[in-house]
Amino acid sequence: MDEFKAAVESQDIPLDGFDQIVSSMYIPCYYWFENTNASDTSWIKFMPPETLRLSFYRTLQDFPILAGRFKTDKDDHGYVEVNKNDLNMPLYTDTNWDVDFKKIRDSGFDTKLLPYNFQEACSIASASRFATTSAKLGIFHICRLKDFSGVVMLASIAHGIVDGYGHLAFINRWAEVSRWMQECLAKSELELPTCAFVHDRAIHKDYKLDDTDALDDMTRKAAADSSSLIRFFSRLPIDKRNRIFKSMAPSKNIVCCNFHVRAQTIRDLCESAQEYAPHGSKYSFNDVVSALMTMVIGQAIRKNAQSKVVSKMKSSLFGVSDSKPDDTLAAVAVNMRSRIDHPSSKDFVGNLSFVRHVLCSQALVQAENNPENIAAVATNIREAISATDKKYIGQLNSLINRESDSYMRLITNFRKYENILTISNVSKAGYYAVDFGAGIPRLFRPTFRVSSNAIFIMPCHPDIGGYDFVMALERSVAGVVVQDKHWMHMVDSYDFDI
């Protein structure tokens, strides 16, 4: 820690509109590591505590923003203040626990078997209780299991400073530094590989376009529709605004569940849906699984009476959208890094992801979940994703940052929709390539209880294969999902409250 404090420089890092949109959230993730080497009967050999700690603080030198604080300037713009003389160091703890890895694995990786303070850290990360000016922008907890059988790692970082790409970049760098330190014990001449992570939001300034002709009508209208409520939210300091959004999150009624689907099942669905694609159109994996989730979750929301009550509460606060009440809005995540021509895009770890909103009619979403109807929804998604090119991104970037309340218009106006779900396909992300010197994790899992109807398509351990559909749903909506015969026919296994 002392080495980091000596190396860090004071700086203010302005936040972009993309950061502000998600500033009330954290990205909390579990990594479950199993000790498969019977000869490793001490922590000296298996993920050594001192090595993990030292490598963590060395990694912070590449991510000094994690030692900052959320602040708001006189013009209502957010930024992160890194003050060398008053650092806000991430929370880092290391705990021993009297439960072995086998018991946790046999329980389906039930987090209730972990120590209370570990669960509380997860709860804080998921519920965004730390999203204030006094917040820790990073929460990291190591839980060492009985008889050196394994390690559970919680890594939670404020979404306002990184997206999922940046989160994984930090973990991979930490793992790289940890391996380097362990190898240096035997080969002292080894040098730590250099890296060039970019935190400066200037990347957003380099691709702004003032026109709006490439934007979809829904986004253009949402960004232009201001109100006294929107101006009120945008003028609040980040901490106060985040506390309001946190109080509105139905975290007590949210259940995290996982549905495992075999790879062949998804391949068969993609091939069947492709038969109904318009001439010359080619669906991607993302198009088909996003369409599938839009239909499955969209139907469950409409069938659930409690969701309708929540929707009416949202409408009374934010107003009513001009869509039909039974339409479903699918917010499909798009990583913009590969879509812009910028030399720093691959090294940038801030928020460079956004969602494309695709409005689907009740008749389409409520239809039978067969390949033909899934293809119809996939066509809408393919058109939206294909249109998210450099020109679209440049105009969106300019629109979000045009005025101090521009980003808040999108947050507030899209909350008007009664039936909205977010879909993030991270099935190609390298979560199972993370290696701290003791092998890859047995399981990786995000945990979100802030917003309902959030779906993540995840990769699985190489020994298992297939895909995990991890969902944060209202408990009553989840109950409807497991009664969907078409969906459950595809599911190989599932767990609730993971």
Short mmCIF file of C-alpha atoms in Angstrom, two decimals:
data_model
loop_
_atom_site.label_atom_id
_atom_site.label_comp_id
_atom_site.label_asym_id
_atom_site.label_seq_id
_atom_site.Cartn_x
_atom_site.Cartn_y
_atom_site.Cartn_z
CA MET A 1 0.00 0.00 0.00
CA ASP A 2 2.84 2.39 0.86
CA GLU A 3 4.36 1.89 -2.60
CA PHE A 4 1.05 2.82 -4.22
CA LYS A 5 0.61 5.90 -2.03
CA ALA A 6 4.09 7.04 -2.97
CA ALA A 7 3.52 6.51 -6.68
CA VAL A 8 0.00 7.89 -7.13
CA GLU A 9 -0.52 11.44 -8.37
CA SER A 10 -3.39 13.77 -7.50
CA GLN A 11 -5.79 14.20 -10.42
CA ASP A 12 -9.41 14.90 -11.30
CA ILE A 13 -10.96 12.54 -13.85
CA PRO A 14 -14.12 14.02 -15.43
CA LEU A 15 -16.95 11.53 -15.88
CA ASP A 16 -18.71 11.18 -19.20
CA GLY A 17 -22.45 10.90 -19.77
CA PHE A 18 -22.03 7.14 -20.25
CA ASP A 19 -20.45 7.00 -16.77
CA GLN A 20 -23.15 9.15 -15.20
CA ILE A 21 -25.93 6.90 -16.47
CA VAL A 22 -24.64 3.95 -14.41
CA SER A 23 -23.01 5.85 -11.54
CA SER A 24 -25.53 4.52 -9.00
CA MET A 25 -24.50 0.90 -9.62
CA TYR A 26 -21.66 -1.46 -8.78
CA ILE A 27 -20.43 -4.47 -10.74
CA PRO A 28 -20.14 -7.25 -8.11
CA CYS A 29 -18.73 -10.62 -9.17
CA TYR A 30 -17.77 -13.88 -7.47
CA TYR A 31 -14.76 -15.98 -8.44
CA TRP A 32 -14.70 -19.47 -6.89
CA PHE A 33 -11.23 -21.08 -6.95
CA GLU A 34 -10.76 -24.74 -5.99
CA ASN A 35 -7.46 -26.17 -4.75
CA THR A 36 -7.06 -29.30 -6.88
CA ASN A 37 -3.44 -29.96 -5.88
CA ALA A 38 -3.33 -32.30 -2.89
CA SER A 39 0.25 -31.22 -2.14
CA ASP A 40 -0.78 -27.58 -1.60
CA THR A 41 -1.51 -27.89 2.11
CA SER A 42 -0.77 -24.32 3.08
CA TRP A 43 -1.68 -20.86 1.91
CA ILE A 44 1.98 -20.33 1.05
CA LYS A 45 1.43 -22.41 -2.10
CA PHE A 46 -2.25 -21.79 -2.93
CA MET A 47 -3.09 -18.13 -3.64
CA PRO A 48 -0.75 -16.82 -0.87
CA PRO A 49 -2.36 -14.03 1.20
CA GLU A 50 0.65 -11.72 1.17
CA THR A 51 1.17 -12.16 -2.56
CA LEU A 52 -2.48 -11.41 -3.31
CA ARG A 53 -2.39 -8.33 -1.11
CA LEU A 54 0.87 -6.95 -2.53
CA SER A 55 -0.17 -7.67 -6.11
CA PHE A 56 -3.51 -5.95 -5.47
CA TYR A 57 -1.87 -2.70 -4.40
CA ARG A 58 0.62 -2.96 -7.26
CA THR A 59 -2.32 -3.27 -9.67
CA LEU A 60 -3.84 -0.12 -8.21
CA GLN A 61 -0.92 1.78 -9.73
CA ASP A 62 -2.51 1.00 -13.09
CA PHE A 63 -6.00 1.86 -11.77
CA PRO A 64 -5.53 4.92 -9.51
CA ILE A 65 -9.14 5.92 -10.15
CA LEU A 66 -10.20 3.21 -7.66
CA ALA A 67 -8.68 5.33 -4.87
CA GLY A 68 -10.79 8.36 -5.74
CA ARG A 69 -14.12 9.85 -4.73
CA PHE A 70 -17.21 10.78 -6.70
CA LYS A 71 -17.59 14.56 -6.83
CA THR A 72 -19.84 17.07 -8.64
CA ASP A 73 -18.57 20.45 -9.88
CA LYS A 74 -20.42 23.78 -9.93
CA ASP A 75 -21.83 23.02 -13.41
CA ASP A 76 -23.40 19.74 -12.21
CA HIS A 77 -20.81 17.61 -14.00
CA GLY A 78 -19.51 14.54 -12.20
CA TYR A 79 -15.87 13.64 -11.78
CA VAL A 80 -13.60 11.42 -9.68
CA GLU A 81 -11.17 13.21 -7.39
CA VAL A 82 -7.94 11.34 -6.66
CA ASN A 83 -6.25 13.27 -3.84
CA LYS A 84 -2.77 12.00 -3.05
CA ASN A 85 -3.06 13.41 0.48
CA ASP A 86 -6.54 12.04 1.14
CA LEU A 87 -6.94 8.80 -0.78
CA ASN A 88 -10.16 6.82 -0.64
CA MET A 89 -8.53 3.39 -0.70
CA PRO A 90 -10.60 0.41 -1.90
CA LEU A 91 -11.89 -1.93 0.78
CA TYR A 92 -9.67 -5.04 0.85
CA THR A 93 -10.18 -7.86 3.36
CA ASP A 94 -8.96 -11.44 3.70
CA THR A 95 -10.96 -13.92 5.83
CA ASN A 96 -10.58 -17.57 6.89
CA TRP A 97 -13.74 -19.66 7.11
CA ASP A 98 -14.52 -23.08 8.56
CA VAL A 99 -16.35 -24.50 5.52
CA ASP A 100 -14.62 -26.52 2.82
CA PHE A 101 -14.97 -26.13 -0.95
CA LYS A 102 -16.74 -29.46 -1.41
CA LYS A 103 -19.57 -28.45 0.89
CA ILE A 104 -20.02 -25.17 -0.97
CA ARG A 105 -19.87 -26.91 -4.36
CA ASP A 106 -22.40 -29.54 -3.26
CA SER A 107 -24.71 -26.74 -2.11
CA GLY A 108 -24.71 -25.24 -5.59
CA PHE A 109 -22.27 -22.52 -4.50
CA ASP A 110 -24.67 -21.10 -1.94
CA THR A 111 -23.29 -17.77 -0.69
CA LYS A 112 -25.21 -18.20 2.57
CA LEU A 113 -22.46 -20.62 3.62
CA LEU A 114 -19.94 -17.78 3.54
CA PRO A 115 -19.20 -15.60 6.59
CA TYR A 116 -21.61 -12.83 7.43
CA ASN A 117 -19.21 -10.00 6.69
CA PHE A 118 -18.62 -11.49 3.22
CA GLN A 119 -22.37 -11.62 2.58
CA GLU A 120 -22.70 -8.05 3.87
CA ALA A 121 -19.99 -6.89 1.47
CA CYS A 122 -21.90 -8.54 -1.38
CA SER A 123 -25.13 -6.93 -0.20
CA ILE A 124 -23.51 -3.52 -0.06
CA ALA A 125 -22.04 -3.96 -3.52
CA SER A 126 -25.28 -5.18 -5.04
CA ALA A 127 -27.54 -2.64 -3.38
CA SER A 128 -25.25 0.30 -4.14
CA ARG A 129 -25.21 1.48 -0.55
CA PHE A 130 -21.65 2.64 -1.16
CA ALA A 131 -22.52 4.78 -4.19
CA THR A 132 -21.93 8.08 -2.37
CA THR A 133 -19.11 10.59 -2.07
CA SER A 134 -17.76 8.66 0.92
CA ALA A 135 -18.09 5.40 -0.98
CA LYS A 136 -15.34 2.96 -1.61
CA LEU A 137 -15.12 2.69 -5.38
CA GLY A 138 -13.79 -0.84 -5.06
CA ILE A 139 -14.77 -3.62 -2.65
CA PHE A 140 -12.62 -6.76 -2.59
CA HIS A 141 -13.02 -9.65 -0.18
CA ILE A 142 -11.00 -12.87 -0.11
CA CYS A 143 -12.57 -15.80 1.75
CA ARG A 144 -10.21 -18.73 2.43
CA LEU A 145 -11.99 -22.05 2.88
CA LYS A 146 -11.32 -24.85 5.34
CA ASP A 147 -8.26 -27.12 4.89
CA PHE A 148 -6.87 -24.94 2.09
CA SER A 149 -9.60 -26.36 -0.15
CA GLY A 150 -10.30 -23.16 -2.03
CA VAL A 151 -10.78 -19.41 -2.17
CA VAL A 152 -13.86 -17.34 -2.88
CA MET A 153 -13.17 -13.86 -4.20
CA LEU A 154 -15.65 -11.00 -4.32
CA ALA A 155 -14.61 -8.20 -6.65
CA SER A 156 -16.99 -5.25 -6.86
CA ILE A 157 -16.18 -1.98 -8.62
CA ALA A 158 -18.32 1.13 -9.03
CA HIS A 159 -19.93 1.05 -12.47
CA GLY A 160 -19.41 4.78 -12.82
CA ILE A 161 -15.67 4.26 -13.36
CA VAL A 162 -15.56 0.96 -15.30
CA ASP A 163 -17.81 -1.17 -17.46
CA GLY A 164 -17.69 -4.97 -17.59
CA TYR A 165 -14.68 -4.82 -19.91
CA GLY A 166 -12.79 -2.58 -17.48
CA HIS A 167 -13.78 -4.75 -14.51
CA LEU A 168 -12.31 -7.85 -16.15
CA ALA A 169 -9.22 -5.87 -17.21
CA PHE A 170 -8.53 -5.04 -13.54
CA ILE A 171 -8.96 -8.67 -12.43
CA ASN A 172 -6.74 -9.99 -15.22
CA ARG A 173 -4.04 -7.43 -14.44
CA TRP A 174 -4.21 -8.33 -10.75
CA ALA A 175 -3.86 -12.02 -11.64
CA GLU A 176 -0.94 -11.25 -13.96
CA VAL A 177 0.90 -9.30 -11.25
CA SER A 178 0.21 -12.08 -8.73
CA ARG A 179 1.70 -14.73 -11.05
CA TRP A 180 4.68 -12.48 -11.72
CA MET A 181 5.38 -12.07 -8.00
CA GLN A 182 5.22 -15.82 -7.43
CA GLU A 183 7.50 -16.53 -10.40
CA CYS A 184 9.96 -13.89 -9.18
CA LEU A 185 10.64 -16.03 -6.11
CA ALA A 186 12.37 -18.48 -8.41
CA LYS A 187 13.51 -16.11 -11.17
CA SER A 188 14.34 -12.73 -9.72
CA GLU A 189 15.31 -11.31 -13.11
CA LEU A 190 11.74 -11.42 -14.45
CA GLU A 191 10.24 -8.04 -15.27
CA LEU A 192 6.58 -7.23 -14.88
CA PRO A 193 4.97 -6.84 -18.33
CA THR A 194 3.92 -3.26 -18.93
CA CYS A 195 0.37 -2.19 -19.74
CA ALA A 196 -1.35 0.98 -20.83
CA PHE A 197 -4.86 1.20 -19.40
CA VAL A 198 -6.65 4.40 -20.39
CA HIS A 199 -8.88 6.16 -17.83
CA ASP A 200 -8.99 9.60 -19.46
CA ARG A 201 -12.51 10.23 -20.80
CA ALA A 202 -11.03 12.36 -23.59
CA ILE A 203 -11.68 9.38 -25.86
CA HIS A 204 -15.36 10.40 -25.85
CA LYS A 205 -14.51 13.89 -27.11
CA ASP A 206 -12.78 12.49 -30.17
CA TYR A 207 -15.84 11.01 -31.83
CA LYS A 208 -18.72 13.42 -31.33
CA LEU A 209 -21.07 14.27 -34.20
CA ASP A 210 -23.63 17.03 -33.78
CA ASP A 211 -26.27 15.68 -36.17
CA THR A 212 -28.95 13.24 -35.01
CA ASP A 213 -30.09 11.71 -38.31
CA ALA A 214 -28.51 8.32 -37.53
CA LEU A 215 -30.23 7.97 -34.15
CA ASP A 216 -33.44 6.03 -33.71
CA ASP A 217 -36.60 8.03 -33.02
CA MET A 218 -37.01 6.59 -29.52
CA THR A 219 -33.55 7.70 -28.34
CA ARG A 220 -33.79 11.07 -30.05
CA LYS A 221 -37.14 11.81 -28.43
CA ALA A 222 -36.02 10.59 -24.97
CA ALA A 223 -32.95 12.85 -25.09
CA ALA A 224 -35.04 15.87 -26.11
CA ASP A 225 -37.79 15.41 -23.52
CA SER A 226 -36.83 17.33 -20.39
CA SER A 227 -38.91 18.03 -17.29
CA SER A 228 -38.63 19.58 -13.86
CA LEU A 229 -38.01 16.09 -12.40
CA ILE A 230 -35.13 15.47 -14.80
CA ARG A 231 -33.56 18.84 -14.04
CA PHE A 232 -33.97 18.14 -10.32
CA PHE A 233 -32.13 14.80 -10.59
CA SER A 234 -29.35 16.18 -12.78
CA ARG A 235 -28.60 19.02 -10.35
CA LEU A 236 -28.31 16.77 -7.34
CA PRO A 237 -24.82 15.78 -6.20
CA ILE A 238 -24.00 12.23 -7.25
CA ASP A 239 -24.28 10.86 -3.71
CA LYS A 240 -27.78 12.22 -3.09
CA ARG A 241 -29.04 11.16 -6.52
CA ASN A 242 -27.66 7.68 -6.07
CA ARG A 243 -29.34 7.34 -2.68
CA ILE A 244 -32.69 8.17 -4.29
CA PHE A 245 -32.19 5.65 -7.09
CA LYS A 246 -31.07 3.05 -4.57
CA SER A 247 -34.24 3.57 -2.51
CA MET A 248 -36.30 2.99 -5.65
CA ALA A 249 -34.58 -0.34 -6.44
CA PRO A 250 -36.80 -3.32 -5.46
CA SER A 251 -33.81 -5.28 -4.11
CA LYS A 252 -35.82 -7.14 -1.44
CA ASN A 253 -38.06 -8.67 -4.09
CA ILE A 254 -35.28 -9.58 -6.51
CA VAL A 255 -34.12 -13.17 -6.89
CA CYS A 256 -30.96 -14.14 -8.75
CA CYS A 257 -31.38 -17.33 -10.73
CA ASN A 258 -29.35 -19.29 -13.25
CA PHE A 259 -30.53 -21.43 -16.13
CA HIS A 260 -27.93 -23.66 -17.77
CA VAL A 261 -28.47 -24.42 -21.46
CA ARG A 262 -26.31 -26.73 -23.53
CA ALA A 263 -24.37 -25.27 -26.45
CA GLN A 264 -25.98 -27.69 -28.92
CA THR A 265 -29.45 -26.55 -27.85
CA ILE A 266 -28.57 -22.94 -28.70
CA ARG A 267 -26.93 -23.96 -31.98
CA ASP A 268 -30.07 -25.84 -32.98
CA LEU A 269 -32.22 -22.81 -32.15
CA CYS A 270 -29.96 -20.49 -34.17
CA GLU A 271 -30.11 -22.81 -37.18
CA SER A 272 -33.90 -23.11 -36.94
CA ALA A 273 -34.40 -19.35 -36.57
CA GLN A 274 -32.08 -18.66 -39.52
CA GLU A 275 -34.48 -20.50 -41.80
CA TYR A 276 -37.00 -17.69 -41.23
CA ALA A 277 -34.53 -14.82 -41.66
CA PRO A 278 -35.19 -12.28 -44.42
CA HIS A 279 -33.32 -12.99 -47.63
CA GLY A 280 -29.67 -12.04 -47.30
CA SER A 281 -29.86 -11.55 -43.53
CA LYS A 282 -27.62 -13.52 -41.17
CA TYR A 283 -28.48 -13.72 -37.48
CA SER A 284 -25.72 -13.68 -34.90
CA PHE A 285 -25.72 -15.72 -31.70
CA ASN A 286 -26.50 -12.49 -29.86
CA ASP A 287 -29.52 -11.75 -32.07
CA VAL A 288 -31.13 -15.11 -31.38
CA VAL A 289 -30.49 -15.38 -27.62
CA SER A 290 -31.57 -11.75 -27.12
CA ALA A 291 -34.77 -12.45 -29.03
CA LEU A 292 -35.35 -15.60 -26.99
CA MET A 293 -34.95 -13.70 -23.71
CA THR A 294 -37.18 -10.86 -24.94
CA MET A 295 -39.99 -13.33 -25.51
CA VAL A 296 -39.48 -15.46 -22.39
CA ILE A 297 -39.09 -12.59 -19.91
CA GLY A 298 -41.50 -10.30 -21.75
CA GLN A 299 -44.23 -12.91 -21.47
CA ALA A 300 -43.45 -13.53 -17.80
CA ILE A 301 -43.68 -9.83 -16.98
CA ARG A 302 -47.07 -9.53 -18.66
CA LYS A 303 -48.43 -12.59 -16.87
CA ASN A 304 -47.28 -11.38 -13.45
CA ALA A 305 -49.79 -9.21 -11.57
CA GLN A 306 -47.19 -7.79 -9.16
CA SER A 307 -45.11 -6.44 -12.04
CA LYS A 308 -48.14 -4.51 -13.23
CA VAL A 309 -48.40 -2.85 -9.81
CA VAL A 310 -44.71 -1.85 -9.96
CA SER A 311 -45.21 -0.54 -13.51
CA LYS A 312 -48.07 1.69 -12.38
CA MET A 313 -45.87 3.06 -9.55
CA LYS A 314 -43.12 3.85 -12.08
CA SER A 315 -45.61 5.59 -14.36
CA SER A 316 -46.93 7.73 -11.52
CA LEU A 317 -43.40 8.96 -10.79
CA PHE A 318 -41.78 9.21 -14.22
CA GLY A 319 -44.85 9.67 -16.42
CA VAL A 320 -46.23 7.45 -19.15
CA SER A 321 -44.39 6.51 -22.35
CA ASP A 322 -46.09 6.93 -25.70
CA SER A 323 -45.76 3.21 -26.45
CA LYS A 324 -48.65 0.80 -26.07
CA PRO A 325 -48.94 -0.49 -22.46
CA ASP A 326 -48.33 -4.09 -23.49
CA ASP A 327 -45.28 -3.45 -25.68
CA THR A 328 -41.93 -4.76 -24.42
CA LEU A 329 -38.74 -2.73 -24.54
CA ALA A 330 -35.58 -4.83 -24.84
CA ALA A 331 -32.37 -2.98 -23.95
CA VAL A 332 -29.59 -4.97 -25.63
CA ALA A 333 -26.03 -4.16 -24.53
CA VAL A 334 -23.50 -3.17 -27.20
CA ASN A 335 -19.74 -2.90 -26.65
CA MET A 336 -18.71 0.11 -28.70
CA ARG A 337 -14.95 -0.57 -28.62
CA SER A 338 -14.90 -2.54 -31.86
CA ARG A 339 -17.28 -0.09 -33.55
CA ILE A 340 -15.23 3.10 -33.30
CA ASP A 341 -11.95 3.82 -35.00
CA HIS A 342 -9.92 5.08 -32.06
CA PRO A 343 -6.35 4.05 -31.10
CA SER A 344 -7.22 3.93 -27.37
CA SER A 345 -10.51 2.01 -27.58
CA LYS A 346 -9.01 -1.39 -26.67
CA ASP A 347 -7.10 0.06 -23.70
CA PHE A 348 -9.95 2.24 -22.41
CA VAL A 349 -11.47 0.74 -19.23
CA GLY A 350 -14.19 3.32 -18.57
CA ASN A 351 -17.76 2.99 -19.81
CA LEU A 352 -17.74 2.35 -23.52
CA SER A 353 -20.82 0.16 -23.62
CA PHE A 354 -24.39 1.20 -24.15
CA VAL A 355 -27.75 -0.43 -24.81
CA ARG A 356 -29.81 -0.34 -27.98
CA HIS A 357 -33.50 -0.13 -27.19
CA VAL A 358 -35.68 -2.37 -29.32
CA LEU A 359 -39.45 -1.99 -28.95
CA CYS A 360 -41.40 -5.19 -29.61
CA SER A 361 -45.17 -5.32 -29.94
CA GLN A 362 -47.37 -7.29 -27.58
CA ALA A 363 -48.56 -9.54 -30.42
CA LEU A 364 -44.98 -10.48 -31.28
CA VAL A 365 -43.70 -10.99 -27.74
CA GLN A 366 -46.78 -12.88 -26.59
CA ALA A 367 -46.64 -15.31 -29.51
CA GLU A 368 -45.48 -18.89 -29.10
CA ASN A 369 -41.73 -19.26 -28.51
CA ASN A 370 -41.05 -21.08 -31.76
CA PRO A 371 -38.17 -20.43 -34.21
CA GLU A 372 -40.36 -18.41 -36.60
CA ASN A 373 -41.48 -15.91 -33.94
CA ILE A 374 -38.02 -15.76 -32.37
CA ALA A 375 -36.68 -14.94 -35.84
CA ALA A 376 -39.15 -12.05 -36.13
CA VAL A 377 -37.86 -10.52 -32.88
CA ALA A 378 -34.26 -11.28 -33.89
CA THR A 379 -34.81 -9.32 -37.10
CA ASN A 380 -35.70 -6.20 -35.10
CA ILE A 381 -32.63 -6.69 -32.91
CA ARG A 382 -30.32 -7.29 -35.90
CA GLU A 383 -31.49 -4.08 -37.55
CA ALA A 384 -30.85 -2.07 -34.37
CA ILE A 385 -27.42 -3.57 -33.71
CA SER A 386 -26.32 -3.21 -37.33
CA ALA A 387 -27.29 0.47 -37.24
CA THR A 388 -25.05 1.05 -34.20
CA ASP A 389 -22.08 2.13 -36.29
CA LYS A 390 -19.46 4.81 -35.76
CA LYS A 391 -21.84 7.53 -36.97
CA TYR A 392 -24.61 6.42 -34.58
CA ILE A 393 -22.18 6.24 -31.66
CA GLY A 394 -20.73 9.67 -32.44
CA GLN A 395 -24.18 11.26 -32.50
CA LEU A 396 -25.27 9.42 -29.35
CA ASN A 397 -22.10 10.52 -27.57
CA SER A 398 -22.73 14.13 -28.51
CA LEU A 399 -26.37 13.92 -27.48
CA ILE A 400 -25.65 12.42 -24.05
CA ASN A 401 -23.04 15.08 -23.25
CA ARG A 402 -24.67 18.10 -24.91
CA GLU A 403 -26.16 19.52 -21.69
CA SER A 404 -25.62 18.76 -18.01
CA ASP A 405 -28.97 16.94 -17.81
CA SER A 406 -28.82 15.12 -21.18
CA TYR A 407 -27.83 11.74 -19.75
CA MET A 408 -30.50 12.09 -17.04
CA ARG A 409 -33.15 12.49 -19.73
CA LEU A 410 -32.33 9.04 -21.06
CA ILE A 411 -32.29 7.48 -17.59
CA THR A 412 -35.64 8.98 -16.63
CA ASN A 413 -37.53 8.73 -19.90
CA PHE A 414 -36.67 5.08 -20.50
CA ARG A 415 -37.90 4.30 -16.99
CA LYS A 416 -41.37 5.24 -18.19
CA TYR A 417 -41.73 1.98 -20.07
CA GLU A 418 -43.79 -0.55 -18.15
CA ASN A 419 -42.20 -3.68 -19.62
CA ILE A 420 -38.45 -3.24 -19.94
CA LEU A 421 -35.62 -5.75 -19.68
CA THR A 422 -31.87 -5.50 -20.20
CA ILE A 423 -29.86 -8.18 -21.97
CA SER A 424 -26.06 -8.47 -21.80
CA ASN A 425 -24.33 -11.17 -23.81
CA VAL A 426 -20.86 -11.69 -22.33
CA SER A 427 -20.55 -15.32 -23.39
CA LYS A 428 -17.18 -14.64 -25.07
CA ALA A 429 -15.62 -12.76 -22.13
CA GLY A 430 -12.52 -14.38 -20.63
CA TYR A 431 -13.77 -14.93 -17.07
CA TYR A 432 -12.45 -18.50 -17.18
CA ALA A 433 -9.00 -17.35 -18.25
CA VAL A 434 -8.37 -15.55 -14.93
CA ASP A 435 -5.47 -17.29 -13.18
CA PHE A 436 -3.75 -16.06 -10.00
CA GLY A 437 -1.21 -18.89 -10.25
CA ALA A 438 -3.50 -21.67 -8.98
CA GLY A 439 -5.60 -22.34 -12.05
CA ILE A 440 -8.79 -20.84 -13.44
CA PRO A 441 -11.93 -20.42 -11.30
CA ARG A 442 -14.30 -23.35 -10.92
CA LEU A 443 -17.15 -20.85 -11.19
CA PHE A 444 -17.58 -17.20 -12.10
CA ARG A 445 -20.82 -15.45 -11.29
CA PRO A 446 -22.07 -11.84 -11.25
CA THR A 447 -24.63 -10.96 -8.60
CA PHE A 448 -27.12 -8.17 -9.25
CA ARG A 449 -30.09 -7.27 -7.10
CA VAL A 450 -30.46 -3.60 -7.96
CA SER A 451 -32.62 -3.69 -11.08
CA SER A 452 -35.19 -6.26 -12.05
CA ASN A 453 -35.42 -8.07 -15.38
CA ALA A 454 -31.68 -8.05 -16.04
CA ILE A 455 -30.33 -11.01 -18.02
CA PHE A 456 -26.69 -12.01 -18.57
CA ILE A 457 -25.65 -14.73 -21.01
CA MET A 458 -22.48 -16.13 -19.44
CA PRO A 459 -19.79 -18.60 -20.46
CA CYS A 460 -19.36 -21.78 -18.43
CA HIS A 461 -16.31 -23.60 -17.13
CA PRO A 462 -14.55 -25.45 -20.00
CA ASP A 463 -15.29 -28.79 -18.32
CA ILE A 464 -19.01 -28.04 -18.42
CA GLY A 465 -19.55 -26.06 -21.62
CA GLY A 466 -22.76 -24.47 -22.75
CA TYR A 467 -24.13 -21.21 -21.44
CA ASP A 468 -25.51 -19.86 -18.17
CA PHE A 469 -28.44 -17.47 -18.39
CA VAL A 470 -28.07 -15.52 -15.15
CA MET A 471 -31.11 -13.41 -14.34
CA ALA A 472 -32.10 -10.86 -11.72
CA LEU A 473 -35.90 -11.05 -11.65
CA GLU A 474 -38.73 -10.12 -9.40
CA ARG A 475 -39.46 -13.29 -7.43
CA SER A 476 -42.97 -13.53 -8.84
CA VAL A 477 -41.68 -13.10 -12.41
CA ALA A 478 -39.13 -15.87 -11.84
CA GLY A 479 -41.99 -18.11 -10.74
CA VAL A 480 -43.69 -17.53 -14.08
CA VAL A 481 -40.48 -18.17 -16.04
CA VAL A 482 -40.06 -21.70 -14.64
CA GLN A 483 -43.59 -22.49 -15.79
CA ASP A 484 -42.76 -21.62 -19.41
CA LYS A 485 -42.76 -25.05 -21.04
CA HIS A 486 -40.97 -23.95 -24.22
CA TRP A 487 -38.13 -22.32 -22.27
CA MET A 488 -37.78 -25.03 -19.64
CA HIS A 489 -37.60 -27.64 -22.40
CA MET A 490 -34.35 -25.97 -23.47
CA VAL A 491 -32.96 -25.71 -19.93
CA ASP A 492 -30.61 -28.45 -18.73
CA SER A 493 -30.64 -27.35 -15.05
CA TYR A 494 -31.45 -24.28 -12.98
CA ASP A 495 -30.88 -22.76 -9.52
CA PHE A 496 -32.70 -20.03 -7.62
CA ASP A 497 -31.31 -17.36 -5.31
CA ILE A 498 -27.70 -18.00 -6.34
#
